[in-house]
Coordinates of C-alpha atoms in Angstrom, one line a residue:
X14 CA -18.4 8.7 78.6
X15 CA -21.4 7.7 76.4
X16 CA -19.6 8.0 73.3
X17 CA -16.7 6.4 74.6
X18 CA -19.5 3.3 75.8
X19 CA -21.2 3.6 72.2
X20 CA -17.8 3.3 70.2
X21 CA -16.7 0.4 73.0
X22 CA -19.8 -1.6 71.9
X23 CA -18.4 -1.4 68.5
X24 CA -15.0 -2.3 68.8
X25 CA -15.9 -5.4 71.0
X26 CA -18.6 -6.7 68.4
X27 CA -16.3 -6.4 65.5
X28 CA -12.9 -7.3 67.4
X29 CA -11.3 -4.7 64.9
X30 CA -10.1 -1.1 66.2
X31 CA -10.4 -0.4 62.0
X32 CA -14.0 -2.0 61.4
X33 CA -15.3 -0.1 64.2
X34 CA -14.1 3.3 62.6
X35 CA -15.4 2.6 59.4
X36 CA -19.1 1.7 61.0
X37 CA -18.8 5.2 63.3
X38 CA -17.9 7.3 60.4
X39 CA -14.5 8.0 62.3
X40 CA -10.8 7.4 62.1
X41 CA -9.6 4.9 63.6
X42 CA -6.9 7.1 65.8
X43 CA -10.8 8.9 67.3
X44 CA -11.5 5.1 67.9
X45 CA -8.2 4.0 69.9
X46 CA -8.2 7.2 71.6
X47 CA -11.8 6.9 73.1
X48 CA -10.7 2.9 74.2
X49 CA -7.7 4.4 75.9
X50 CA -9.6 7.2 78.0
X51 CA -12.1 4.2 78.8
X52 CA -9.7 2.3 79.9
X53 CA -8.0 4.7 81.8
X54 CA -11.2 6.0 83.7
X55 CA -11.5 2.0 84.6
X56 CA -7.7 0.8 85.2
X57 CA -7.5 -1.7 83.1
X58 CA -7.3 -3.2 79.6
X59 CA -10.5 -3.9 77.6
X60 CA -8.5 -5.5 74.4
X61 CA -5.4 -7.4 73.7
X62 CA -4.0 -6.4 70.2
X63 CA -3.4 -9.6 68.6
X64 CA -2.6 -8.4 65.4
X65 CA -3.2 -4.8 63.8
X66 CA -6.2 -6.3 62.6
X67 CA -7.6 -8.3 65.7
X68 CA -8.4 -7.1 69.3
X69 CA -9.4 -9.6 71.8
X70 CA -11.6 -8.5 74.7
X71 CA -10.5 -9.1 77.9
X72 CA -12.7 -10.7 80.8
X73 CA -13.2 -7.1 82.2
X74 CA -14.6 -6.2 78.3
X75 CA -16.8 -9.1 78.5
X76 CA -18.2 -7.6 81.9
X77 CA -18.5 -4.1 80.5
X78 CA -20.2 -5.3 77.4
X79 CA -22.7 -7.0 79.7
X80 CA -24.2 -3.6 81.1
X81 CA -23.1 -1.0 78.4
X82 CA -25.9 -1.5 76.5
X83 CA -28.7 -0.9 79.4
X84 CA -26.1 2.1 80.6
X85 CA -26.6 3.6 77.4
X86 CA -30.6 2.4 77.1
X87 CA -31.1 4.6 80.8
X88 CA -29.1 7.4 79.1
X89 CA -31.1 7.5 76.2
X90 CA -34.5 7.3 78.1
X91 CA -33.2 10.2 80.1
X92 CA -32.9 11.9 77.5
X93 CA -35.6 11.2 75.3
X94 CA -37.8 11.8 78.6
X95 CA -36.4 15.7 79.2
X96 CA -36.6 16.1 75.6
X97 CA -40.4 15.7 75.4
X98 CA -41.0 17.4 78.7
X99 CA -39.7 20.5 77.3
X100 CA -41.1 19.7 73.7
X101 CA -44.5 18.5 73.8
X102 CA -44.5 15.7 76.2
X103 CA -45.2 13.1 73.7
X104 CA -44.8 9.6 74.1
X105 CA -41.7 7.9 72.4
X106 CA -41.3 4.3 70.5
X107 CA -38.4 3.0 68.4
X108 CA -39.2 0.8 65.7
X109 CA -36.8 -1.8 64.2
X110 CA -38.3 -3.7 61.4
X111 CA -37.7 -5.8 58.5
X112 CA -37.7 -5.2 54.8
X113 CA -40.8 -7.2 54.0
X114 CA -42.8 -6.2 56.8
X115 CA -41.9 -2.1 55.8
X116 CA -43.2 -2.9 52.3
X117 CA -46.6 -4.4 53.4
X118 CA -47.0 -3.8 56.5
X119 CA -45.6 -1.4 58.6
X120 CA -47.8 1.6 56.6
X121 CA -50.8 0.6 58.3
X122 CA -49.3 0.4 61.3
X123 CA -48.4 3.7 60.5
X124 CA -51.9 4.7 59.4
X125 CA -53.8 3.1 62.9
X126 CA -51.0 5.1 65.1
X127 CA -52.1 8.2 63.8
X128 CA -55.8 7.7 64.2
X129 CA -55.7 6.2 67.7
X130 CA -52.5 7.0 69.3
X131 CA -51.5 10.5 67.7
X132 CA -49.7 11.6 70.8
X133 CA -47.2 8.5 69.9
X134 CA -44.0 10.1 68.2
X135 CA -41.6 7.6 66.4
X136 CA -38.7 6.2 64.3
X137 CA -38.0 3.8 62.5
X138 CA -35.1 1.8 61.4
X139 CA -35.4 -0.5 58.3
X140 CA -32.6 -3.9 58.8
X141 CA -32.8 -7.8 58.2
X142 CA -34.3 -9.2 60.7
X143 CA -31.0 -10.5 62.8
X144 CA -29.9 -7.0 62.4
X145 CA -33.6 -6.3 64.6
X146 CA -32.8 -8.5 66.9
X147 CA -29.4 -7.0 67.4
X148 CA -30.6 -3.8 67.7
X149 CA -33.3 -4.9 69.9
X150 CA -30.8 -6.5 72.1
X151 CA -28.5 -3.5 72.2
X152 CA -31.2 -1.2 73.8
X153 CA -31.4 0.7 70.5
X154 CA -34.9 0.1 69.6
X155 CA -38.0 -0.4 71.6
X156 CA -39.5 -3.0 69.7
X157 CA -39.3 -5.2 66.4
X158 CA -41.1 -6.7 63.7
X159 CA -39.7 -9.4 61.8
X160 CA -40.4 -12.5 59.7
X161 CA -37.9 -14.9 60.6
X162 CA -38.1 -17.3 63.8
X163 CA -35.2 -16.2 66.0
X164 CA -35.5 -16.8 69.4
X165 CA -32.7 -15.9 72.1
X166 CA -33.0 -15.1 75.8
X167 CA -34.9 -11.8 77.7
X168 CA -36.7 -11.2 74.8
X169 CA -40.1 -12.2 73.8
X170 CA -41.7 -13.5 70.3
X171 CA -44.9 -13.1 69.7
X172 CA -46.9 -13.9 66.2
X173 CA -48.8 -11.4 64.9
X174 CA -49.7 -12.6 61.4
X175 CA -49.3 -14.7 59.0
X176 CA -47.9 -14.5 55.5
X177 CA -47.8 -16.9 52.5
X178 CA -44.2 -17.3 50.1
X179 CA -44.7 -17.5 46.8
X180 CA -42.3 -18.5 44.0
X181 CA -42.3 -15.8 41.5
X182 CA -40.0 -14.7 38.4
X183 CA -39.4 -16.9 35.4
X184 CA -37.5 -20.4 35.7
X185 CA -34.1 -19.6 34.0
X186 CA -31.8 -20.8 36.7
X187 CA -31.0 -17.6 38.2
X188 CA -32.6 -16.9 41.6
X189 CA -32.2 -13.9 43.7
X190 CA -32.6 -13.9 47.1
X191 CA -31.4 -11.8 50.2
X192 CA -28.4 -11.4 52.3
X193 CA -27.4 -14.2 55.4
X194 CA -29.5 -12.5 58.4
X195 CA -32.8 -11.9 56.4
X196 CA -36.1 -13.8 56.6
X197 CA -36.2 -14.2 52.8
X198 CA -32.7 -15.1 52.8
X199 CA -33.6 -17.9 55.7
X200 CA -36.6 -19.0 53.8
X201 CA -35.0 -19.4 50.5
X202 CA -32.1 -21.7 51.5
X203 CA -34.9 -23.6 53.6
X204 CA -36.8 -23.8 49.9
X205 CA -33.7 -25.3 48.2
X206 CA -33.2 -27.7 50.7
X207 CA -36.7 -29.2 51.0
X208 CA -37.0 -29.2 46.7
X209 CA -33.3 -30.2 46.3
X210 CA -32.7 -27.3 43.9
X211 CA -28.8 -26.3 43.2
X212 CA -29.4 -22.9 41.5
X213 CA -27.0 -22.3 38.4
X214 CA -26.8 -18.9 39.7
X215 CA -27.7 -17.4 42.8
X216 CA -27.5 -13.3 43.2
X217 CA -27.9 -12.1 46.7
X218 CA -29.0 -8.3 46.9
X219 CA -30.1 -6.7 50.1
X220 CA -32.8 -4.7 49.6
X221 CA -36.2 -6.3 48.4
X222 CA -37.9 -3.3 46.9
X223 CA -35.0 -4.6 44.5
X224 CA -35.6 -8.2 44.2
X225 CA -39.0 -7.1 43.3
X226 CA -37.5 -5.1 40.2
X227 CA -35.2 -7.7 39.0
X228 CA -37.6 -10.6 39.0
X229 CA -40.0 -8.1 36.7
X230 CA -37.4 -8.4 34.3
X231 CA -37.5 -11.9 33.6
X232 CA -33.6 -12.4 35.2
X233 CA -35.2 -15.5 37.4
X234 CA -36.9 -16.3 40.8
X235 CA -37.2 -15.7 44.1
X236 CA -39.1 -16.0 47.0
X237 CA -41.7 -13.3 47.5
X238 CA -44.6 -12.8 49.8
X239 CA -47.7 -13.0 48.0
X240 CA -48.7 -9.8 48.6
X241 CA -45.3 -8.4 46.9
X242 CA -45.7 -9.9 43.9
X243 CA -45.4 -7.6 40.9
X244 CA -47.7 -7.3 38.4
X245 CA -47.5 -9.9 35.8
X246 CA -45.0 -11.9 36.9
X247 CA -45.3 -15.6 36.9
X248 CA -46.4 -17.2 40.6
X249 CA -46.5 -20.9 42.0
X250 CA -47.9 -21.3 45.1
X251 CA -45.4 -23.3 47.5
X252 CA -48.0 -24.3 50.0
X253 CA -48.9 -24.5 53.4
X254 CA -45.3 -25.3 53.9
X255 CA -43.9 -21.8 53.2
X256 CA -46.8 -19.7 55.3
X257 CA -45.0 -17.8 57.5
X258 CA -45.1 -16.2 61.2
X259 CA -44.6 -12.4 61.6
X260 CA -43.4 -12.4 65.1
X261 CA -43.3 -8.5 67.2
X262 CA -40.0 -8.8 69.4
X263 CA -39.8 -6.8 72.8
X264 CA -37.4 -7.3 75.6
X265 CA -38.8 -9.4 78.9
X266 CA -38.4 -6.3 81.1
X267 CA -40.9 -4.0 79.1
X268 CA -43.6 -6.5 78.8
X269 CA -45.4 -4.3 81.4
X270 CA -44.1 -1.0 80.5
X271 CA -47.8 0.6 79.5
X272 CA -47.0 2.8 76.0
X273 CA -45.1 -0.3 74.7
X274 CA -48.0 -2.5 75.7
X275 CA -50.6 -0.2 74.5
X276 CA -48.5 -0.5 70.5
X277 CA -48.1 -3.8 70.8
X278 CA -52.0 -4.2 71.2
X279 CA -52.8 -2.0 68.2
X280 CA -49.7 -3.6 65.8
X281 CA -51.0 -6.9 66.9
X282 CA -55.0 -5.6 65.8
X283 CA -53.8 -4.3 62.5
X284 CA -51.9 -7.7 61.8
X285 CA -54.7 -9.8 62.1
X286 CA -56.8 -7.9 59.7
X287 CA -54.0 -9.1 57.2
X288 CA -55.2 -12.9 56.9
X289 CA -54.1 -14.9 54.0

């Protein structure tokens, strides 16, 4: 039932029967199979097949979307909670975090969890910082770290930090920036916009351990934080205007839940120590 809820999740999302496959690593027969036994088990229909390429949910998939994703949150608290009782009882977080914050700020994190809370076990999953959100929202982490403002409802924002964008790289035209989603990405066009600047090329790349690289090359510019910068690469300073929030994410309904508030005390401790 939980896999069937899992590859639901994914079909309704992605309105594609063939998407959702490719994202679950499975055929796409696996993927119409599982809706049909779902469906069955509820009586109804969860998608109309518009095309071979489009499935529209149906008002009772809109409903089941609602609460699949707490459904499966239960489940996997469930199980994370027999798990450590017959491990070592250790307490469990899931971290979803951003690209810049895993490059220069997330390690000390890392570091203060181990000297104050080393009964804490963890993952972490590095995404844009929409994709946090998403994840955050979809009960598959326990709390995110990101750099761009997004706001949306039952979850809270809080600033943790702050972080100053620099302009690095040399001025040939090119600039390199990241995907839609991303907070360099956000920043970027934002940057454009505000110093009227029509790039003659513009290379997205998602990763920016990457953008890091190809900026050290001479290639062109992009946004970086300040404390990314490689060594001798050309900087301008853009300003009170481009210091940035890092915001912690967590859902309304764990505000009170006492491991997530005792991490969210020490992240937001380590943050501050990083002031611009």
């Amino acid at each position: 039932m939980f896999k069937f809820l899992e590859t639901f999740m994914v079909v309704y999302r992605t309105h594609s029967f063939s998407l959702a496959a490719q994202q679950l690593f499975i055929t796409q027969p696996t993927v119409s199979n599982q809706i049909k036994q779902l469906e069955s088990q509820l009586h109804t229909e969860l998608f109309e097949r518009k095309s071979r390429r489009e499935s529209v949910p149906t008002p009772a998939a809109d409903i089941l979307y609602k609460r699949s994703a707490k459904i499966l949150d239960d489940w996997h608290d469930i199980h994370t909670e027999i798990v450590d009782l017959q491990a070592s009882k250790k307490a469990h977080v899931r971290f979803g975090i951003s690209q810049t914050i895993s490059r220069i700020l997330f390690a000390k994190i890392a570091n203060q969890l181990n000297l104050t809370e080393p009964h804490i076990n963890y993952d972490v999953t590095v995404s844009n910082s929409e994709g946090v959100l998403t994840q955050l929202e979809d009960y598959q982490i326990d709390l995110g770290i990101i750099e761009k403002p997004l706001v949306t409802e039952h979850v809270k924002r809080i600033s943790i930090g702050k972080d100053q964008l620099v302009k690095a790289g040399t001025p040939t035209g090119t600039w390199i920036t990241r995907e839609a989603g991303s907070g360099i990405g956000y920043y970027t066009e934002q940057y454009f916009r505000e110093a009227d600047i029509q790039p003659i090329r513009l290379i997205h790349v998602n990763n920016s351990g990457l953008i890091r690289r190809i900026v050290s090359t001479g290639v062109g510019q992009a946004l970086l934080s300040s404390r990314d910068v490689p060594e001798n690469v050309q900087v301008e300073t853009l300003g009170n205007t481009f210091i940035r929030d890092f915001y912690l994410l967590v859902r309304d309904e764990d505000l009170q839940v006492p491991l997530l508030t005792s991490v969210t005390e020490l992240i937001t401790q380590v943050s501050k120590k990083m002031t611009i």
